[in-house]
GROMACS .gro file of C-alpha atoms in nm:
model
  470
    1MET     CA    1  -0.798  -0.114  -0.673
    2GLU     CA    2  -0.446  -0.282  -0.731
    3PRO     CA    3  -0.166  -0.086  -0.655
    4ARG     CA    4   0.127  -0.055  -0.933
    5ARG     CA    5   0.407  -0.372  -0.918
    6ASP     CA    6   0.566  -0.267  -1.196
    7THR     CA    7   0.867   0.049  -1.041
    8VAL     CA    8   1.123  -0.026  -0.791
    9LEU     CA    9   1.133   0.381  -0.822
   10ASP     CA   10   1.023   0.563  -0.522
   11ALA     CA   11   0.737   0.828  -0.561
   12ARG     CA   12   0.973   1.107  -0.596
   13LEU     CA   13   1.214   0.948  -0.818
   14ARG     CA   14   0.922   0.862  -1.062
   15GLY     CA   15   0.824   1.203  -0.981
   16ALA     CA   16   1.098   1.360  -1.166
   17ALA     CA   17   1.178   1.071  -1.398
   18PHE     CA   18   0.842   1.201  -1.548
   19ALA     CA   19   0.876   1.566  -1.476
   20ALA     CA   20   1.250   1.541  -1.673
   21SER     CA   21   1.059   1.430  -1.968
   22ASP     CA   22   0.732   1.523  -2.026
   23LEU     CA   23   0.683   1.791  -1.852
   24PRO     CA   24   0.790   2.193  -1.832
   25VAL     CA   25   0.991   2.212  -1.588
   26GLU     CA   26   0.828   2.491  -1.439
   27GLU     CA   27   0.523   2.285  -1.354
   28SER     CA   28   0.720   2.019  -1.191
   29LEU     CA   29   0.674   1.856  -0.899
   30GLY     CA   30   0.918   1.575  -0.940
   31ALA     CA   31   1.182   1.851  -0.913
   32ARG     CA   32   1.089   2.039  -0.609
   33THR     CA   33   1.058   1.588  -0.424
   34LEU     CA   34   1.440   1.629  -0.528
   35GLY     CA   35   1.516   1.951  -0.334
   36ARG     CA   36   1.512   2.215  -0.715
   37GLU     CA   37   1.307   2.419  -0.823
   38THR     CA   38   1.381   2.311  -1.169
   39ALA     CA   39   1.379   1.918  -1.231
   40PRO     CA   40   1.746   1.853  -1.256
   41ARG     CA   41   1.987   1.678  -1.488
   42ARG     CA   42   2.153   1.411  -1.184
   43THR     CA   43   2.056   1.366  -0.874
   44THR     CA   44   2.212   1.149  -0.582
   45VAL     CA   45   2.034   0.771  -0.554
   46LYS     CA   46   1.986   0.516  -0.315
   47LEU     CA   47   1.988   0.151  -0.470
   48LEU     CA   48   1.944  -0.150  -0.264
   49VAL     CA   49   2.125  -0.424  -0.493
   50ARG     CA   50   2.138  -0.804  -0.427
   51SER     CA   51   2.491  -0.832  -0.322
   52ALA     CA   52   2.582  -1.080  -0.579
   53GLU     CA   53   2.531  -0.869  -0.841
   54LEU     CA   54   2.676  -0.543  -0.696
   55ALA     CA   55   2.962  -0.563  -1.026
   56THR     CA   56   2.659  -0.566  -1.272
   57ALA     CA   57   2.506  -0.248  -1.100
   58GLU     CA   58   2.867  -0.062  -1.081
   59GLU     CA   59   2.905  -0.128  -1.436
   60TRP     CA   60   2.576  -0.018  -1.558
   61ILE     CA   61   2.568   0.327  -1.371
   62GLU     CA   62   2.884   0.394  -1.500
   63ALA     CA   63   2.743   0.301  -1.847
   64ALA     CA   64   2.485   0.513  -1.797
   65GLY     CA   65   2.699   0.799  -1.732
   66GLY     CA   66   2.685   0.781  -1.388
   67ARG     CA   67   2.931   0.765  -1.082
   68VAL     CA   68   2.965   0.491  -0.822
   69VAL     CA   69   2.966   0.687  -0.477
   70SER     CA   70   3.077   0.436  -0.178
   71THR     CA   71   2.925   0.078  -0.125
   72PRO     CA   72   2.946  -0.130   0.146
   73PRO     CA   73   3.312  -0.238   0.262
   74ASP     CA   74   3.164  -0.632   0.308
   75PRO     CA   75   2.886  -0.638   0.033
   76ASP     CA   76   2.910  -1.041   0.083
   77SER     CA   77   2.821  -0.998   0.421
   78SER     CA   78   2.432  -1.036   0.331
   79GLY     CA   79   2.189  -1.056   0.047
   80GLN     CA   80   2.150  -0.712  -0.015
   81VAL     CA   81   2.377  -0.404  -0.016
   82VAL     CA   82   2.297  -0.024  -0.036
   83VAL     CA   83   2.485   0.154  -0.323
   84LEU     CA   84   2.481   0.539  -0.326
   85ALA     CA   85   2.553   0.664  -0.721
   86GLY     CA   86   2.493   1.035  -0.879
   87VAL     CA   87   2.284   0.907  -1.219
   88PRO     CA   88   2.154   1.109  -1.462
   89VAL     CA   89   1.722   1.186  -1.370
   90SER     CA   90   1.708   1.063  -1.834
   91ALA     CA   91   1.820   0.729  -1.663
   92LEU     CA   92   1.606   0.662  -1.407
   93SER     CA   93   1.285   0.484  -1.592
   94GLU     CA   94   1.571   0.271  -1.780
   95MET     CA   95   1.765   0.171  -1.419
   96ASP     CA   96   1.388   0.060  -1.324
   97GLY     CA   97   1.406  -0.262  -1.584
   98GLN     CA   98   1.701  -0.352  -1.412
   99PRO     CA   99   1.696  -0.745  -1.240
  100TRP     CA  100   1.985  -0.655  -1.035
  101LEU     CA  101   1.752  -0.353  -0.883
  102LEU     CA  102   1.569  -0.427  -0.583
  103ARG     CA  103   1.421  -0.100  -0.523
  104ALA     CA  104   1.569   0.261  -0.572
  105GLU     CA  105   1.474   0.587  -0.316
  106ALA     CA  106   1.573   0.947  -0.352
  107PRO     CA  107   1.745   1.131  -0.071
  108LYS     CA  108   1.514   1.243   0.181
  109GLU     CA  109   1.581   1.551   0.372
  110MET     CA  110   1.624   1.507   0.768
  111PHE     CA  111   1.529   1.763   1.024
  112THR     CA  112   1.741   1.808   1.366
  113ARG     CA  113   1.479   1.815   1.675
  114MET     CA  114   1.959   1.906   2.612
  115ASP     CA  115   2.315   2.243   2.939
  116ARG     CA  116   2.190   1.916   3.140
  117ALA     CA  117   2.426   1.631   3.049
  118ARG     CA  118   2.567   1.547   3.384
  119GLY     CA  119   2.415   1.573   3.714
  120PRO     CA  120   2.114   1.368   3.930
  121VAL     CA  121   1.875   1.378   3.580
  122THR     CA  122   2.161   1.132   3.389
  123GLY     CA  123   2.344   1.023   3.698
  124VAL     CA  124   2.687   1.006   3.517
  125ASP     CA  125   2.881   1.203   3.761
  126ALA     CA  126   2.804   0.916   4.024
  127VAL     CA  127   2.881   0.627   3.781
  128GLN     CA  128   3.256   0.830   3.637
  129GLU     CA  129   3.336   0.853   4.038
  130ALA     CA  130   3.264   0.495   4.125
  131GLN     CA  131   3.405   0.364   3.743
  132GLY     CA  132   3.667   0.611   3.688
  133ASP     CA  133   3.816   0.539   3.341
  134LEU     CA  134   3.437   0.607   3.186
  135THR     CA  135   3.550   0.915   3.004
  136GLY     CA  136   3.543   0.802   2.614
  137ALA     CA  137   3.928   0.721   2.572
  138GLY     CA  138   4.009   0.530   2.335
  139VAL     CA  139   3.662   0.574   2.132
  140LEU     CA  140   3.576   0.742   1.830
  141LEU     CA  141   3.257   0.913   1.847
  142ALA     CA  142   3.105   1.079   1.470
  143VAL     CA  143   2.864   1.332   1.520
  144VAL     CA  144   2.684   1.352   1.184
  145ASP     CA  145   2.467   1.639   1.182
  146THR     CA  146   2.485   1.986   1.054
  147GLY     CA  147   2.836   2.027   1.108
  148VAL     CA  148   3.089   2.008   1.474
  149ASP     CA  149   3.299   2.344   1.523
  150TRP     CA  150   3.627   2.223   1.479
  151ALA     CA  151   3.743   2.538   1.606
  152HIS     CA  152   3.525   2.564   1.893
  153PRO     CA  153   3.794   2.474   2.239
  154ASP     CA  154   3.588   2.224   2.360
  155PHE     CA  155   3.668   2.005   2.070
  156ARG     CA  156   4.069   2.137   2.129
  157HIS     CA  157   4.315   1.923   2.306
  158ASP     CA  158   4.526   2.183   2.617
  159ASP     CA  159   4.785   2.267   2.362
  160GLY     CA  160   4.546   2.405   2.100
  161THR     CA  161   4.570   2.139   1.864
  162THR     CA  162   4.250   1.950   1.740
  163ARG     CA  163   4.058   1.669   1.878
  164LEU     CA  164   3.880   1.635   1.564
  165GLU     CA  165   4.004   1.358   1.348
  166ARG     CA  166   3.819   1.400   1.034
  167PHE     CA  167   3.612   1.706   0.931
  168VAL     CA  168   3.418   1.595   0.632
  169HIS     CA  169   3.172   1.861   0.478
  170ALA     CA  170   2.933   1.628   0.262
  171HIS     CA  171   2.700   1.931   0.031
  172VAL     CA  172   2.542   1.983  -0.292
  173PRO     CA  173   2.799   2.272  -0.417
  174GLU     CA  174   2.559   2.550  -0.584
  175GLY     CA  175   2.567   2.500  -0.976
  176THR     CA  176   2.590   2.107  -0.982
  177GLU     CA  177   2.289   1.840  -0.851
  178GLU     CA  178   2.519   1.615  -0.684
  179SER     CA  179   2.663   1.550  -0.321
  180ARG     CA  180   3.024   1.588  -0.317
  181PHE     CA  181   3.229   1.458   0.021
  182ASP     CA  182   3.528   1.699   0.100
  183VAL     CA  183   3.771   1.551   0.347
  184PHE     CA  184   3.957   1.680   0.598
  185ASP     CA  185   4.232   1.510   0.862
  186ALA     CA  186   4.321   1.669   1.197
  187GLY     CA  187   4.673   1.816   0.962
  188ALA     CA  188   4.422   2.004   0.760
  189ILE     CA  189   4.240   2.089   1.109
  190ASN     CA  190   4.511   2.187   1.321
  191LYS     CA  191   4.654   2.410   0.977
  192ALA     CA  192   4.363   2.601   0.976
  193LEU     CA  193   4.371   2.660   1.384
  194ASN     CA  194   4.725   2.857   1.311
  195GLY     CA  195   4.629   3.065   1.044
  196GLY     CA  196   4.686   2.840   0.764
  197PRO     CA  197   4.478   2.754   0.453
  198ALA     CA  198   4.143   2.770   0.491
  199ILE     CA  199   3.848   2.498   0.522
  200PRO     CA  200   3.529   2.527   0.543
  201ALA     CA  201   3.315   2.630   0.863
  202GLY     CA  202   3.264   2.384   1.076
  203ASP     CA  203   2.875   2.411   1.243
  204PRO     CA  204   2.716   2.765   1.073
  205GLY     CA  205   2.367   2.611   1.189
  206GLY     CA  206   2.515   2.519   1.550
  207HIS     CA  207   2.280   2.194   1.600
  208GLY     CA  208   2.591   1.915   1.553
  209THR     CA  209   2.816   2.130   1.787
  210HIS     CA  210   2.592   2.171   2.103
  211CYS     CA  211   2.520   1.788   2.068
  212ALA     CA  212   2.899   1.632   1.996
  213SER     CA  213   2.892   1.893   2.344
  214ILE     CA  214   2.701   1.725   2.501
  215ALA     CA  215   2.821   1.432   2.473
  216ALA     CA  216   3.170   1.441   2.478
  217GLY     CA  217   3.258   1.881   2.513
  218ASN     CA  218   3.564   1.874   2.734
  219GLY     CA  219   3.463   2.195   2.922
  220ARG     CA  220   3.801   2.391   2.800
  221GLY     CA  221   3.494   2.668   2.704
  222THR     CA  222   3.456   2.734   3.033
  223ALA     CA  223   3.709   2.806   3.334
  224ASP     CA  224   3.582   2.565   3.571
  225ARG     CA  225   3.538   2.302   3.329
  226ARG     CA  226   3.175   2.248   3.460
  227PHE     CA  227   3.038   2.276   3.106
  228ARG     CA  228   3.168   1.905   3.016
  229GLY     CA  229   3.004   1.623   2.788
  230VAL     CA  230   2.919   1.277   2.927
  231ALA     CA  231   3.266   1.123   2.713
  232PRO     CA  232   3.533   1.426   2.718
  233GLU     CA  233   3.829   1.227   2.636
  234ALA     CA  234   3.681   1.061   2.322
  235SER     CA  235   3.801   1.106   1.993
  236LEU     CA  236   3.651   1.278   1.790
  237MET     CA  237   3.443   1.327   1.345
  238GLY     CA  238   3.201   1.556   1.253
  239VAL     CA  239   2.980   1.566   0.953
  240ARG     CA  240   2.864   1.889   0.799
  241ALA     CA  241   2.534   1.743   0.583
  242GLU     CA  242   2.416   2.049   0.409
  243PRO     CA  243   2.133   1.970   0.350
  244LEU     CA  244   2.083   1.681   0.646
  245LEU     CA  245   2.003   1.439   0.323
  246ASP     CA  246   2.046   1.050   0.440
  247VAL     CA  247   2.279   1.010   0.125
  248HIS     CA  248   2.477   1.241   0.345
  249ILE     CA  249   2.455   1.046   0.676
  250ILE     CA  250   2.555   0.668   0.527
  251GLU     CA  251   2.844   0.795   0.384
  252GLY     CA  252   2.962   0.956   0.740
  253ILE     CA  253   2.850   0.695   0.902
  254ARG     CA  254   3.065   0.424   0.625
  255GLN     CA  255   3.360   0.713   0.682
  256ALA     CA  256   3.340   0.683   1.084
  257PHE     CA  257   3.335   0.280   1.140
  258ASP     CA  258   3.620   0.307   0.858
  259LEU     CA  259   3.796   0.548   1.034
  260ALA     CA  260   3.816   0.415   1.418
  261GLY     CA  261   3.960   0.064   1.232
  262ASP     CA  262   3.985  -0.155   1.587
  263ARG     CA  263   3.865   0.109   1.841
  264PRO     CA  264   3.537   0.122   1.972
  265ALA     CA  265   3.313   0.354   1.779
  266VAL     CA  266   2.918   0.564   1.835
  267VAL     CA  267   2.752   0.724   1.526
  268SER     CA  268   2.487   1.011   1.690
  269LEU     CA  269   2.244   1.101   1.443
  270SER     CA  270   2.026   1.374   1.623
  271LEU     CA  271   1.811   1.411   1.306
  272GLY     CA  272   1.499   1.211   1.176
  273GLY     CA  273   1.217   1.208   0.896
  274HIS     CA  274   0.895   1.039   0.784
  275PHE     CA  275   0.968   0.928   0.474
  276GLY     CA  276   0.909   0.558   0.491
  277ALA     CA  277   0.765   0.255   0.679
  278HIS     CA  278   0.912   0.228   0.981
  279ASP     CA  279   1.015  -0.115   0.937
  280GLY     CA  280   1.375  -0.134   0.890
  281THR     CA  281   1.336  -0.203   0.491
  282SER     CA  282   1.413   0.182   0.397
  283ALA     CA  283   1.821   0.215   0.253
  284ILE     CA  284   1.897   0.419   0.552
  285GLU     CA  285   1.776   0.176   0.817
  286ASN     CA  286   1.963  -0.107   0.565
  287GLU     CA  287   2.262   0.074   0.629
  288ILE     CA  288   2.283   0.067   0.978
  289ALA     CA  289   2.125  -0.257   1.098
  290ARG     CA  290   2.435  -0.363   0.834
  291ALA     CA  291   2.678  -0.148   0.965
  292THR     CA  292   2.609  -0.213   1.306
  293GLY     CA  293   2.725  -0.452   1.602
  294PRO     CA  294   2.977  -0.490   1.893
  295GLY     CA  295   3.191  -0.198   1.927
  296ARG     CA  296   2.993  -0.026   1.611
  297ILE     CA  297   2.701   0.140   1.734
  298VAL     CA  298   2.446   0.419   1.586
  299VAL     CA  299   2.254   0.616   1.852
  300VAL     CA  300   1.872   0.776   1.681
  301ALA     CA  301   1.717   1.077   1.882
  302ALA     CA  302   1.358   0.981   1.973
  303GLY     CA  303   1.100   1.149   2.181
  304ASN     CA  304   1.099   1.480   1.968
  305GLU     CA  305   0.808   1.506   1.849
  306GLY     CA  306   0.578   1.361   2.026
  307ASP     CA  307   0.351   1.663   2.043
  308ASP     CA  308   0.389   1.764   1.629
  309GLY     CA  309   0.153   1.541   1.486
  310VAL     CA  310   0.325   1.321   1.251
  311HIS     CA  311   0.174   1.002   1.317
  312ALA     CA  312  -0.184   0.879   1.293
  313GLN     CA  313  -0.329   0.511   1.239
  314GLY     CA  314  -0.637   0.281   1.211
  315ARG     CA  315  -0.743  -0.010   1.123
  316LEU     CA  316  -0.973  -0.124   0.814
  317ALA     CA  317  -1.296  -0.269   0.833
  318VAL     CA  318  -1.530  -0.357   0.562
  319GLY     CA  319  -1.823  -0.165   0.492
  320GLU     CA  320  -1.631   0.169   0.712
  321ASP     CA  321  -1.389   0.415   0.490
  322LEU     CA  322  -1.087   0.540   0.708
  323THR     CA  323  -1.022   0.823   0.626
  324PHE     CA  324  -0.639   1.048   0.737
  325THR     CA  325  -0.718   1.394   0.764
  326VAL     CA  326  -0.367   1.612   0.639
  327ARG     CA  327  -0.316   1.990   0.724
  328VAL     CA  328  -0.131   2.221   0.518
  329PRO     CA  329   0.102   2.380   0.740
  330ASP     CA  330   0.260   2.606   0.491
  331THR     CA  331   0.335   2.614   0.086
  332GLY     CA  332   0.606   2.405   0.016
  333LEU     CA  333   0.623   2.026  -0.039
  334VAL     CA  334   0.444   1.869   0.229
  335PHE     CA  335   0.394   1.488   0.235
  336CYS     CA  336   0.199   1.150   0.348
  337ASP     CA  337   0.270   0.831   0.332
  338VAL     CA  338   0.033   0.564   0.456
  339TRP     CA  339   0.087   0.184   0.491
  340ILE     CA  340  -0.176  -0.114   0.348
  341PRO     CA  341  -0.037  -0.417   0.477
  342ARG     CA  342  -0.025  -0.678   0.221
  343GLY     CA  343  -0.355  -0.949   0.158
  344ASP     CA  344  -0.572  -0.635   0.273
  345ARG     CA  345  -0.785  -0.492  -0.072
  346VAL     CA  346  -0.881  -0.191  -0.068
  347ASP     CA  347  -0.981   0.107  -0.319
  348VAL     CA  348  -0.779   0.453  -0.211
  349PHE     CA  349  -0.876   0.811  -0.256
  350VAL     CA  350  -0.710   1.182  -0.191
  351GLU     CA  351  -0.999   1.399  -0.179
  352SER     CA  352  -0.868   1.807  -0.224
  353PRO     CA  353  -0.997   2.058   0.036
  354SER     CA  354  -1.254   2.238  -0.202
  355GLY     CA  355  -1.378   1.843  -0.248
  356THR     CA  356  -1.296   1.682  -0.487
  357ARG     CA  357  -1.200   1.322  -0.512
  358PHE     CA  358  -0.895   1.154  -0.723
  359GLU     CA  359  -0.792   0.815  -0.789
  360PRO     CA  360  -0.406   0.782  -0.746
  361ASN     CA  361  -0.149   0.692  -1.011
  362ILE     CA  362  -0.253   0.954  -1.259
  363GLY     CA  363   0.013   1.172  -1.228
  364GLU     CA  364   0.112   1.504  -1.154
  365THR     CA  365  -0.231   1.680  -1.094
  366SER     CA  366  -0.260   2.061  -1.086
  367THR     CA  367  -0.589   2.212  -0.890
  368PRO     CA  368  -0.742   2.534  -0.707
  369ASP     CA  369  -0.583   2.406  -0.398
  370GLY     CA  370  -0.257   2.288  -0.448
  371ILE     CA  371  -0.064   2.064  -0.736
  372PHE     CA  372  -0.009   1.714  -0.612
  373VAL     CA  373   0.118   1.314  -0.696
  374ALA     CA  374  -0.061   1.006  -0.586
  375ASP     CA  375   0.110   0.686  -0.600
  376PHE     CA  376  -0.057   0.362  -0.506
  377VAL     CA  377   0.261   0.113  -0.517
  378GLU     CA  378   0.343  -0.257  -0.372
  379ASN     CA  379   0.674  -0.172  -0.240
  380PRO     CA  380   0.914  -0.454  -0.383
  381VAL     CA  381   1.073  -0.465  -0.087
  382ASN     CA  382   0.870  -0.562   0.280
  383ARG     CA  383   0.511  -0.611  -0.029
  384GLU     CA  384   0.360  -0.351   0.186
  385GLN     CA  385   0.064  -0.162  -0.033
  386ASN     CA  386   0.200   0.249  -0.011
  387LEU     CA  387   0.008   0.567  -0.098
  388THR     CA  388   0.242   0.847  -0.168
  389PHE     CA  389   0.097   1.154  -0.125
  390LEU     CA  390   0.325   1.490  -0.253
  391MET     CA  391   0.218   1.814  -0.273
  392VAL     CA  392   0.308   2.197  -0.295
  393ASN     CA  393   0.149   2.533  -0.318
  394GLY     CA  394  -0.149   2.441  -0.059
  395THR     CA  395  -0.356   2.684   0.112
  396VAL     CA  396  -0.180   2.787   0.451
  397ASP     CA  397  -0.419   2.509   0.713
  398ASP     CA  398  -0.670   2.364   0.447
  399ARG     CA  399  -0.668   2.017   0.479
  400TRP     CA  400  -0.656   1.718   0.259
  401THR     CA  401  -0.813   1.354   0.310
  402ILE     CA  402  -0.637   1.059   0.259
  403ARG     CA  403  -0.987   0.764   0.213
  404VAL     CA  404  -0.929   0.388   0.214
  405THR     CA  405  -1.207   0.196   0.145
  406PRO     CA  406  -1.174  -0.157   0.252
  407LEU     CA  407  -1.287  -0.471   0.003
  408SER     CA  408  -1.198  -0.730   0.268
  409VAL     CA  409  -0.899  -0.737   0.570
  410VAL     CA  410  -0.701  -0.952   0.708
  411HIS     CA  411  -0.447  -0.785   0.877
  412GLY     CA  412  -0.674  -0.438   0.903
  413GLU     CA  413  -0.392  -0.205   1.074
  414VAL     CA  414  -0.325   0.065   0.887
  415HIS     CA  415  -0.045   0.336   0.940
  416ALA     CA  416   0.067   0.658   0.781
  417TRP     CA  417   0.340   0.933   0.871
  418ALA     CA  418   0.324   1.273   0.730
  419GLY     CA  419   0.560   1.648   0.738
  420SER     CA  420   0.683   1.915   0.563
  421VAL     CA  421   1.039   2.005   0.433
  422ASP     CA  422   1.016   2.347   0.594
  423GLY     CA  423   0.941   2.196   0.912
  424GLY     CA  424   0.603   2.215   0.978
  425ARG     CA  425   0.435   2.065   1.281
  426LEU     CA  426   0.071   1.918   1.339
  427MET     CA  427   0.065   1.734   1.039
  428PHE     CA  428  -0.265   1.534   1.170
  429PRO     CA  429  -0.422   1.805   1.361
  430ALA     CA  430  -0.677   1.611   1.564
  431ARG     CA  431  -0.600   1.457   1.926
  432PRO     CA  432  -0.553   1.136   1.964
  433TRP     CA  433  -0.412   1.185   1.629
  434ARG     CA  434  -0.576   0.836   1.461
  435ALA     CA  435  -0.812   0.827   1.164
  436THR     CA  436  -1.136   0.862   1.161
  437ARG     CA  437  -1.407   0.630   1.002
  438SER     CA  438  -1.723   0.704   0.825
  439ALA     CA  439  -1.952   0.483   0.644
  440CYS     CA  440  -2.013   0.717   0.334
  441PRO     CA  441  -1.993   0.430   0.007
  442PRO     CA  442  -1.800   0.536  -0.289
  443PRO     CA  443  -1.953   0.766  -0.503
  444ARG     CA  444  -2.160   0.572  -0.798
  445ASN     CA  445  -2.255   0.838  -1.029
  446ALA     CA  446  -2.168   1.115  -0.814
  447PRO     CA  447  -2.090   1.410  -1.057
  448SER     CA  448  -1.748   1.486  -1.224
  449ARG     CA  449  -1.553   1.808  -1.339
  450SER     CA  450  -1.210   1.797  -1.541
  451VAL     CA  451  -0.872   1.856  -1.377
  452ARG     CA  452  -0.546   1.943  -1.525
  453SER     CA  453  -0.303   1.672  -1.447
  454SER     CA  454   0.011   1.489  -1.602
  455PRO     CA  455  -0.073   1.089  -1.579
  456ALA     CA  456   0.298   0.936  -1.667
  457THR     CA  457   0.053   0.743  -1.897
  458GLY     CA  458  -0.255   0.840  -2.124
  459SER     CA  459  -0.341   1.213  -2.152
  460ARG     CA  460  -0.438   1.481  -1.899
  461GLY     CA  461  -0.797   1.597  -1.797
  462ARG     CA  462  -0.782   1.255  -1.642
  463ARG     CA  463  -1.185   1.334  -1.459
  464ALA     CA  464  -1.175   1.275  -1.086
  465THR     CA  465  -1.552   1.248  -0.931
  466ARG     CA  466  -1.630   1.420  -0.622
  467PRO     CA  467  -1.713   1.255  -0.291
  468CYS     CA  468  -2.071   1.140  -0.153
  469PRO     CA  469  -2.270   1.452  -0.069
  470ALA     CA  470  -2.253   1.546   0.312
   0.00000   0.00000   0.00000
């Protein structure tokens, strides 16, 4: 089985493009992959573009009825750049064939994942007593998260004025489909603090304020300033990302380093997600690598999901199937992203809880156990083989299986990540969360039954075979 090599759109954009053209909106899993109940007319995307062809890409986007949201400040510093753009969903299929485009990704939602920032736990007090100037003065800290409560005493100077130099509300306004970035400077925040024109609430969710307080709260919220952060004299910038899409995070990083100018700057990202290869080739990883360097630091949370069962791995061996069992934690959008090394030849299948086996690349498929899409493609950036499984309307605690049958093995190490946009845990329920092996060969004359599906090519009603008997 060969992966598709004729597309640079990720699975969610392919699903959205297909839903927009070929499916009634009430049947569309493609719409759900973009966070919508119905197929959107437009969406904000991340485009990995050849640097030398950036102008051509911008012209094409405008001609297609889209708009460029932002590009890096130094596009010629490397061979490829990430462009944030709002585009019509109807233009995605045509965009897929453009020579300037290396990869196109749909927005990925991230998820938020500390009274003792000081004292013996971290040693901060001891260091600052020995080095009295390590207070954050002269440094810009940008918190890109659920926001920062700009009215909180810890983020105000002793005279009551704001410590925030900028507050950005990155959001998708109700009734629209594209991201919008509303920017408020210190002057606007101070006016709001003094009863002037209102600006959006700083952090309705509270998570970003929690993180910002640990990093840089000055303790004015307590009488003795006991609860203060690590860098209480740092200048601040807050981004309220609503929802926590990576397109909002990328734009937040760009604005933070632009605002900092010649000052040292740190961007705090206490969030994460599990779409992608985890190898530095996704759009947000590309942007962080490009933007950081001396005096430019991005800090990303790690270690919060050690017990969540979001990762599994295994090794291929000819004659044995490698299987990943994925638990359904809720009825929302569930995904499993499997990465198989280039050079290894495999067949891949998806098996429903009812025992029906499906090949990938047959389009959106409706079963009694849920609606799913399984795309098997060669990633155009890292050239790895990628099976992306997306499913909605599943039954809680049901198990789906991803089966990998090795035909020839060169490398053999396979990794899988899974998650749920509603925050479900224990996606890979076994301990340790590693794949299991089965010597069961693919069926040759197994019985089959028709299922209703919506393939991108061909007709509905592709047949799916049942796995071999237990």
